[in-house]
Coordinates of C-alpha atoms and ligand atoms in Angstrom, one line a residue:
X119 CA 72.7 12.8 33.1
X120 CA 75.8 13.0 35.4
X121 CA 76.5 16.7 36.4
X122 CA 79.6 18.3 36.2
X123 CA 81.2 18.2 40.4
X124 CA 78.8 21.5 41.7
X125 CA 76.4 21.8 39.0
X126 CA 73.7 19.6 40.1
X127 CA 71.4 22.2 41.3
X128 CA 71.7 23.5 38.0
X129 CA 70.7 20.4 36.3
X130 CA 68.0 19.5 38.3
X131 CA 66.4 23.1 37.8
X132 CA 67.0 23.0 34.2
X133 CA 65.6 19.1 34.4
X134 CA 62.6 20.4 36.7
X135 CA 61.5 23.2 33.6
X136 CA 63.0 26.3 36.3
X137 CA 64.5 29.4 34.8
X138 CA 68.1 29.9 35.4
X139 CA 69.2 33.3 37.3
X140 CA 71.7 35.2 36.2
X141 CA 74.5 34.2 38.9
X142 CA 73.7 30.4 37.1
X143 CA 74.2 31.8 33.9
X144 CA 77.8 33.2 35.0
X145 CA 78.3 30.0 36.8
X146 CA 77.9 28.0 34.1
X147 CA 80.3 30.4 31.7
X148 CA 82.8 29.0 34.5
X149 CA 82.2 25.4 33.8
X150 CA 84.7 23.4 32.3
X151 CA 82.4 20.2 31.8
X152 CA 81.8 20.6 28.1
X153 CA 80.2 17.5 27.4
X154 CA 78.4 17.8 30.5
X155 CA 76.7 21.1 29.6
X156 CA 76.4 20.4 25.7
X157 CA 74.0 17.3 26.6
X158 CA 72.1 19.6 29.0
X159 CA 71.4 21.7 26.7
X160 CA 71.0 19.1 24.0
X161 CA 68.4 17.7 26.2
X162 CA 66.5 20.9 26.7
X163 CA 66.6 21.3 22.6
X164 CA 65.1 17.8 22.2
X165 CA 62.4 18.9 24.8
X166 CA 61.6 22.4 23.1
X167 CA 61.7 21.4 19.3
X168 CA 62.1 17.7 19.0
X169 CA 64.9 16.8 16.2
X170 CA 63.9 19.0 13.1
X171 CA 66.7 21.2 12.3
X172 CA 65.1 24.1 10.2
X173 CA 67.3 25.8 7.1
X174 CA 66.7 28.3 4.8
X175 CA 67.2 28.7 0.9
X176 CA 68.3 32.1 0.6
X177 CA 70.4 34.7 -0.8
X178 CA 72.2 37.7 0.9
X179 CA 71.9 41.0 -0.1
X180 CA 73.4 44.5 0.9
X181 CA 72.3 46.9 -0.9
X182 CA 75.4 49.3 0.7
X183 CA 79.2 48.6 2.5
X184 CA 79.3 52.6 2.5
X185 CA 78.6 53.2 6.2
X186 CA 78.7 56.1 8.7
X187 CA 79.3 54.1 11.7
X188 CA 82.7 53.1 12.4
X189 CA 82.1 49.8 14.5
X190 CA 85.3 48.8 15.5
X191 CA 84.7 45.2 15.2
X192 CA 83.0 45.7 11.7
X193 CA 85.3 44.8 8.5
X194 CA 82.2 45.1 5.8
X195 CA 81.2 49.1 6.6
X196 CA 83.7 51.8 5.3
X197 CA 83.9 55.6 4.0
X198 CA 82.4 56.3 0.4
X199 CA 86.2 56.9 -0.8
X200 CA 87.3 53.7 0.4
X201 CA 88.7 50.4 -1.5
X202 CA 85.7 48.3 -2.3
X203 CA 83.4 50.8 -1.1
X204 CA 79.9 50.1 -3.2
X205 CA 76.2 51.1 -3.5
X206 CA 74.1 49.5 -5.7
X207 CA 71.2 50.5 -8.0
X208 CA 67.5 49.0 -7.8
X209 CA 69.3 47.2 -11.3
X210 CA 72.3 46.0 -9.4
X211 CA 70.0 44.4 -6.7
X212 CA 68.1 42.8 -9.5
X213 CA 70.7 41.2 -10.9
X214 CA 72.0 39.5 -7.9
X215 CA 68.3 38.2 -6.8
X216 CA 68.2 36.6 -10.2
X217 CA 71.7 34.9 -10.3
X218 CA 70.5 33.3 -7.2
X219 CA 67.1 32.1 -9.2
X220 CA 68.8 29.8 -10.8
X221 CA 68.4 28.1 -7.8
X222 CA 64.8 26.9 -8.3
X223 CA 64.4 26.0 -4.5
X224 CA 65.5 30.0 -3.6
X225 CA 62.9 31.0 -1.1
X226 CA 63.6 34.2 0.1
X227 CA 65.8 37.0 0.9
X228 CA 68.3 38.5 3.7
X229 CA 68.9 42.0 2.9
X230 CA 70.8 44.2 5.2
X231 CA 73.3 47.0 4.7
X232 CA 75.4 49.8 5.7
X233 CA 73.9 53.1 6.8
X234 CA 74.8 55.3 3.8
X235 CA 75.8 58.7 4.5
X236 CA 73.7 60.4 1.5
X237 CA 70.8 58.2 1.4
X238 CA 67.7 58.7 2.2
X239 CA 65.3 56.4 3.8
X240 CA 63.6 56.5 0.6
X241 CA 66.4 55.1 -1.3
X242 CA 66.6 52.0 0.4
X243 CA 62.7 51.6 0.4
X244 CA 62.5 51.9 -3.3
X245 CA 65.2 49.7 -3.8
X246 CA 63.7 46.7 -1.4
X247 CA 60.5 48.1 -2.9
X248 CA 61.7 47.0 -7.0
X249 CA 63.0 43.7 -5.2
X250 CA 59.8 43.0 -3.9
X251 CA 57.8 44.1 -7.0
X252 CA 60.0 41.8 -9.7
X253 CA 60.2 38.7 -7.0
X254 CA 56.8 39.1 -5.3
X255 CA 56.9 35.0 -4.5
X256 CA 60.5 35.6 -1.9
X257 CA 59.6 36.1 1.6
X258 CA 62.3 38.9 2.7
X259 CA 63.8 39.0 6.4
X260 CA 65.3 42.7 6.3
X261 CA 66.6 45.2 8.2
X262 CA 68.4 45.3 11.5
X263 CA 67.5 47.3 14.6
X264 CA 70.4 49.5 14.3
X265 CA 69.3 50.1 10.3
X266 CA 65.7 51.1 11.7
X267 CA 67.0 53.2 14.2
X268 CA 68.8 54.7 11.7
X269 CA 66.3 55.3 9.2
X270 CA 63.6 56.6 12.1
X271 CA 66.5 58.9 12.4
X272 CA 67.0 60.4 8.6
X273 CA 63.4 60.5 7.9
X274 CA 62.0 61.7 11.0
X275 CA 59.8 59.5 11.3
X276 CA 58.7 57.1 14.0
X277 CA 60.2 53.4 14.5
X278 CA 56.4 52.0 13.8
X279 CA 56.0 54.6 10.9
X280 CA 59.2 53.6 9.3
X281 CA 58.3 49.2 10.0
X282 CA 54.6 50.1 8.3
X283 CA 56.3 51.7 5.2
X284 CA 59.5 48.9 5.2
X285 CA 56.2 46.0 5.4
X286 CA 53.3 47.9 3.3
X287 CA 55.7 49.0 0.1
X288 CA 59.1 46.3 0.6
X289 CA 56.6 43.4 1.4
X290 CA 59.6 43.0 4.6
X291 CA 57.8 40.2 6.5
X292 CA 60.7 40.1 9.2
X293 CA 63.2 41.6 10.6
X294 CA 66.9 39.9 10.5
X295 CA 68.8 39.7 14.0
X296 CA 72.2 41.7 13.9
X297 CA 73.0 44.9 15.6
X298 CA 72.5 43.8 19.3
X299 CA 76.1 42.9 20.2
X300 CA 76.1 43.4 23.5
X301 CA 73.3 45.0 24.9
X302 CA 75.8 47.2 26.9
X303 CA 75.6 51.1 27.4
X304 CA 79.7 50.3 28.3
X305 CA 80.2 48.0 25.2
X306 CA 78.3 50.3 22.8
X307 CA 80.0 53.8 24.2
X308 CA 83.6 51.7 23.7
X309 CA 82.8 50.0 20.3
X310 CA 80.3 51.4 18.3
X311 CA 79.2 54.9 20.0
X312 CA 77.6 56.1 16.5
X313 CA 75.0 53.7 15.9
X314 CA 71.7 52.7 17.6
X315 CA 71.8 52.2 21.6
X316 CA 71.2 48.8 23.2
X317 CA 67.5 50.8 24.2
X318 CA 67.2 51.6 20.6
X319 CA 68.0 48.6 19.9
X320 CA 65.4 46.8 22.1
X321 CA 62.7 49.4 21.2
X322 CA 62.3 48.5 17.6
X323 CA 62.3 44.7 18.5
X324 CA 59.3 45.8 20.7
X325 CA 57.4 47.8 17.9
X326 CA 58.3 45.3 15.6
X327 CA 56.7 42.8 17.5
X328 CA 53.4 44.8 17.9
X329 CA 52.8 45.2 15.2
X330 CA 53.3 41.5 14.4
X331 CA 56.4 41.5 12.6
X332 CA 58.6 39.0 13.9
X333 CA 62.3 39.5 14.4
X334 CA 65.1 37.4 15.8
X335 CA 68.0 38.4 18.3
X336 CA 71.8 37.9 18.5
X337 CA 74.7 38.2 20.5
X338 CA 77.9 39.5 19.4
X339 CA 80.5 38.0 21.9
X340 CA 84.5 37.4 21.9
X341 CA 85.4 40.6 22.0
X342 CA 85.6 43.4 25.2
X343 CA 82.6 42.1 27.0
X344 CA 82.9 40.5 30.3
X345 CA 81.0 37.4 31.4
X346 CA 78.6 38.8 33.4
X347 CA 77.7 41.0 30.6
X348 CA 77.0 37.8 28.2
X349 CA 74.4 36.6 30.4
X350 CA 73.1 40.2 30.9
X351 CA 72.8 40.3 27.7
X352 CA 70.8 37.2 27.7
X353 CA 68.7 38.1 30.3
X354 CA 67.3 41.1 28.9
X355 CA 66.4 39.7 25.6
X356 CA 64.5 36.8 27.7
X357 CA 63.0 39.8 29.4
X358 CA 61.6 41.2 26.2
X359 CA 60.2 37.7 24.7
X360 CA 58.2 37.1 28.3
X361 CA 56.8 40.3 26.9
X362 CA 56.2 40.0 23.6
X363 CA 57.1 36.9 22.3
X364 CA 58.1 38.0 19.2
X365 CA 61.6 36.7 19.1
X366 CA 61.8 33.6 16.5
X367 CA 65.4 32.3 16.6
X368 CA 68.8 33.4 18.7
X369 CA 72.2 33.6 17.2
X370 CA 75.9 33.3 18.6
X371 CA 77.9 35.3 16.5
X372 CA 81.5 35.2 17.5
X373 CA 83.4 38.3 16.9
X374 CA 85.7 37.6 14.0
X375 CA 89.0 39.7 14.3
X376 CA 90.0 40.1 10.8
X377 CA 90.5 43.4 8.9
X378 CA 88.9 45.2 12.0
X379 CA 90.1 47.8 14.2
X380 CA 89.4 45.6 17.3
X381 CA 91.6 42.7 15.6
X382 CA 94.6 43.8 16.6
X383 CA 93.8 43.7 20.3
X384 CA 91.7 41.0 20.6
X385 CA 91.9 36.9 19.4
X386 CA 89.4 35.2 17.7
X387 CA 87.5 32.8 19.8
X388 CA 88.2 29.3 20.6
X389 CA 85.3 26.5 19.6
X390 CA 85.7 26.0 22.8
X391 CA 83.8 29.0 23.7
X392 CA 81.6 28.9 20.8
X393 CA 80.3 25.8 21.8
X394 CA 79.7 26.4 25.5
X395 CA 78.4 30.2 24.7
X396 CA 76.0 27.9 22.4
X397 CA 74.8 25.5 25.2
X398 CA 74.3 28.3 27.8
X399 CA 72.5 30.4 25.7
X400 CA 70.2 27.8 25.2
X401 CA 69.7 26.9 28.9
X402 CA 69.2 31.1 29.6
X403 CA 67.0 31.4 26.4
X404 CA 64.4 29.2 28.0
X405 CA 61.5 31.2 26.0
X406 CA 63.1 30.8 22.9
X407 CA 62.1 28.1 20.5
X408 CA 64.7 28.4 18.0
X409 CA 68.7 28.9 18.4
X410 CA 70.7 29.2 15.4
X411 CA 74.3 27.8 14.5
X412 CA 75.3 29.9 12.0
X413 CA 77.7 28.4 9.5
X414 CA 79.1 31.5 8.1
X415 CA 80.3 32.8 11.3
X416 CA 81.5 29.4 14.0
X417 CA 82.3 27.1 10.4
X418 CA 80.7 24.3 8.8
X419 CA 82.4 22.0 11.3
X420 CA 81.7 23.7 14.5
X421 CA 78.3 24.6 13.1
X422 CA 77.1 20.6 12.8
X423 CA 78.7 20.0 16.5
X424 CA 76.7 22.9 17.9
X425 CA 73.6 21.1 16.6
X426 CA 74.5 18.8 19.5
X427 CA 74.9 21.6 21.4
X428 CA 71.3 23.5 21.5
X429 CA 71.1 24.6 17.6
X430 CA 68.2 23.4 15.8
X431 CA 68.8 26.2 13.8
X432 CA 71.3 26.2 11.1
X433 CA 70.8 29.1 8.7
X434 CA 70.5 29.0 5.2
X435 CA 72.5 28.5 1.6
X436 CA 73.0 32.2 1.6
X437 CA 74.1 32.4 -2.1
X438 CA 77.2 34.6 -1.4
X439 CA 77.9 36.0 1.7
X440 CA 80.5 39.2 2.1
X441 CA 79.7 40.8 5.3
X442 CA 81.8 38.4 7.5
X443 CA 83.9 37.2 5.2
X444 CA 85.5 40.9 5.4
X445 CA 86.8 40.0 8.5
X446 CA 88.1 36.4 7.6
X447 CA 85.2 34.2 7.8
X448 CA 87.0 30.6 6.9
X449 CA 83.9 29.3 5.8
X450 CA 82.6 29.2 2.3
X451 CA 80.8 31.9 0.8
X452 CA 77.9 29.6 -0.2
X453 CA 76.5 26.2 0.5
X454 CA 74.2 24.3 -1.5
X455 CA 71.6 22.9 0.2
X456 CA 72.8 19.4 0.1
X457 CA 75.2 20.3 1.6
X458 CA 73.2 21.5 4.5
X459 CA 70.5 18.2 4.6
X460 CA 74.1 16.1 4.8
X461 CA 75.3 18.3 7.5
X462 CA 72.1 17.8 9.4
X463 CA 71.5 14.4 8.6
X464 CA 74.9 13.4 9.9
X465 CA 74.3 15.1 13.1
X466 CA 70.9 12.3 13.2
X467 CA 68.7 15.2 12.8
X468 CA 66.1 15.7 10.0
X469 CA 66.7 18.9 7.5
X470 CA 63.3 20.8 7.2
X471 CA 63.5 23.9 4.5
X472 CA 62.0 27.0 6.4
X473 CA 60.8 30.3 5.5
X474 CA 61.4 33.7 7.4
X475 CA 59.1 32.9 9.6
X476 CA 59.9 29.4 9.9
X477 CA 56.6 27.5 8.5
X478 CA 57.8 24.5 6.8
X479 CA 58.2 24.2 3.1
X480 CA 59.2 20.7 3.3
X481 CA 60.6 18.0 5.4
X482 CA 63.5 16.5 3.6
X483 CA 63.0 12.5 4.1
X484 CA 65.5 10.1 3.8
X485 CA 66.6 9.4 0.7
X486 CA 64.2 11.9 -1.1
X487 CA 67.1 14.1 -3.0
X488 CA 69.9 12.5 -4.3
X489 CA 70.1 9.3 -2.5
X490 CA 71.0 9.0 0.6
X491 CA 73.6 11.6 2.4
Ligands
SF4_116 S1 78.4 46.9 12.0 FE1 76.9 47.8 10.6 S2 76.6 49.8 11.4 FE2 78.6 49.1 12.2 S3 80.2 49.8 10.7 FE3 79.5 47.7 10.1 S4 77.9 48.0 8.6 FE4 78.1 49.9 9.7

């Protein structure tokens, strides 16, 4: 590999198996080698996890948009009296799982949602308890940090008590990645002051994880955060897998400016930065086996590049996203999962259909669904 002009110590270190620091980290966010850094981190993914990209076949669901936080990159959470503010029934919920049945390969579920000002925690248990109960074969991924936080809060119960009940009655069997932003007491105080702290935050990951419940991790970048604070960001959730190793898969999620209050002052992000924020956080994330390009958020093109850019990770049909498409997501609201196994396949990677916890349900060989793609 030929390193970008005063990188090489970087590349040999990443070459040699040594951990990056955090002044490489903010070195290489200053790095305009693209190709350079993409096939470092390319190279560390084919090293990690060989060439099996893993994807899900799944359906969304948010049970709520009605939200008491006012994020102010957010477009999906709103007030109760808002336009298109909605709550739905254990009924509604129903409903939606089994318009996505009709997908015979449907596997399991993604269910997060706003944090309702009148509900209580039981009203979102019951609900992702009848889920569970009418589709007990669907592994379901639920539940952000910031929702359990919130929930511990309401019910007064503790973060374990409230993971046990969410596990033992929901059948939740992991928890999904959103809410971390930017691990930042400055971020969080400017941008979303109401909801769970970036120690909150952190702290259910931890429970979550002793309790064996696996979760995964994100990072909300593009918007006010320096840097420095990306890689902090990076660094602390590397600090928590050394401990625990119970993160499963990292995702990029670029702010999206859209419909938000943060939109007005800020651009979206270039694929420029998608992609390099992609490879770094690849290179940082050495204890992590699994990095995710998710479609919904960078686009379906961007998405298949990043798979040469660290990804083996490339999320899931999701039936019909809203949450990001609030805020102007220019990707589809579904793919079918041809779609996907052609995406990956063209990248000259092989599609493997995952659960929440990533065990295989099958390899996709060549030429095994529809022809070739
Ligand atoms: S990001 Fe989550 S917590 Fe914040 S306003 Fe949106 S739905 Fe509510």
């Amino acid at each position: 590999m030929l390193a970008a002009r005063d990188y090489q110590d970087i590349e040999d270190k990443v070459l040699r198996g040594e951990r990056l620091t955090r002044e490489d980290g903010v070195r290489l966010f200053h790095c305009t080698d693209l190709a350079w850094l993409g096939a470092l981190a390319d190279h560390v993914r084919r090293v990690t996890c060989g060439d099996i990209v893993y994807y899900n076949v799944n359906c969304h669901v948010n049970l709520t948009n009605i939200c008491t936080s006012h994020c102010a990159f957010c477009a999906f959470g709103r007030d109760a009296d808002a336009k298109g503010a909605y709550a739905m029934t254990e009924q509604d919920a129903i409903s939606l799982v089994e318009d996505a049945m009709r997908d015979p390969n449907l596997a399991g579920l993604h269910v997060v949602s706003g944090l309702h000002p009148t509900w209580t925690f039981e009203d979102y248990v019951s609900r992702l308890e009848a889920i569970h109960r009418r589709f007990p074969t669907l592994y379901i991924k639920g539940f952000t940090g910031v929702e359990i936080t919130h929930f511990a809060k309401i019910s007064g119960l503790s973060v374990r008590a409230v993971l046990m009940e969410l596990k033992e009655r929901g059948g939740l069997q992991a928890i999904a990645g959103g809410g971390a932003e930017i691990l930042s007491d400055r971020v969080r105080g400017a941008l979303c002051p109401e909801k769970a702290t970036a120690d909150e935050w952190l702290l259910v990951a931890r429970t979550a994880h002793g309790l064996g419940i696996k979760s995964n991790a994100s990072m909300l970048y593009g918007h006010i955060e320096t840097l420095e604070e990306r890689v902090d960001h990076l660094i602390r959730l590397r600090d928590l897998q050394d401990e625990t190793g119970g993160f499963q898969t990292f995702i990029c999620f670029p702010f999206l400016p859209k419909h938000t209050k943060l939109g007005e002052k800020v651009k979206q992000t270039s694929m420029w930065d998608d992609l390099r924020t992609m490879a770094i956080s690849r290179l940082m994330l050495d204890n992590f086996r699994n990095i995710k390009a998710y479609w919904v958020m960078l686009t379906v093109p961007v998405a298949q590049v990043a798979l040469g850019f660290g990804a083996n990770d490339i999320d899931g049909t999701v039936h019909k996203e809203t949450i990001l498409h609030d805020a102007g997501a220019a990707s589809p609201v579904a793919l079918a999962e041809d779609q996907i196994i052609r995406i990956i396949r063209e990248a000259g990677r092989r599609p493997a259909a995952c659960d929440c916890n990533f065990n295989i349900l099958r390899i996709v060989d060549e030429g095994a669904r529809h022809g070739q793609h």
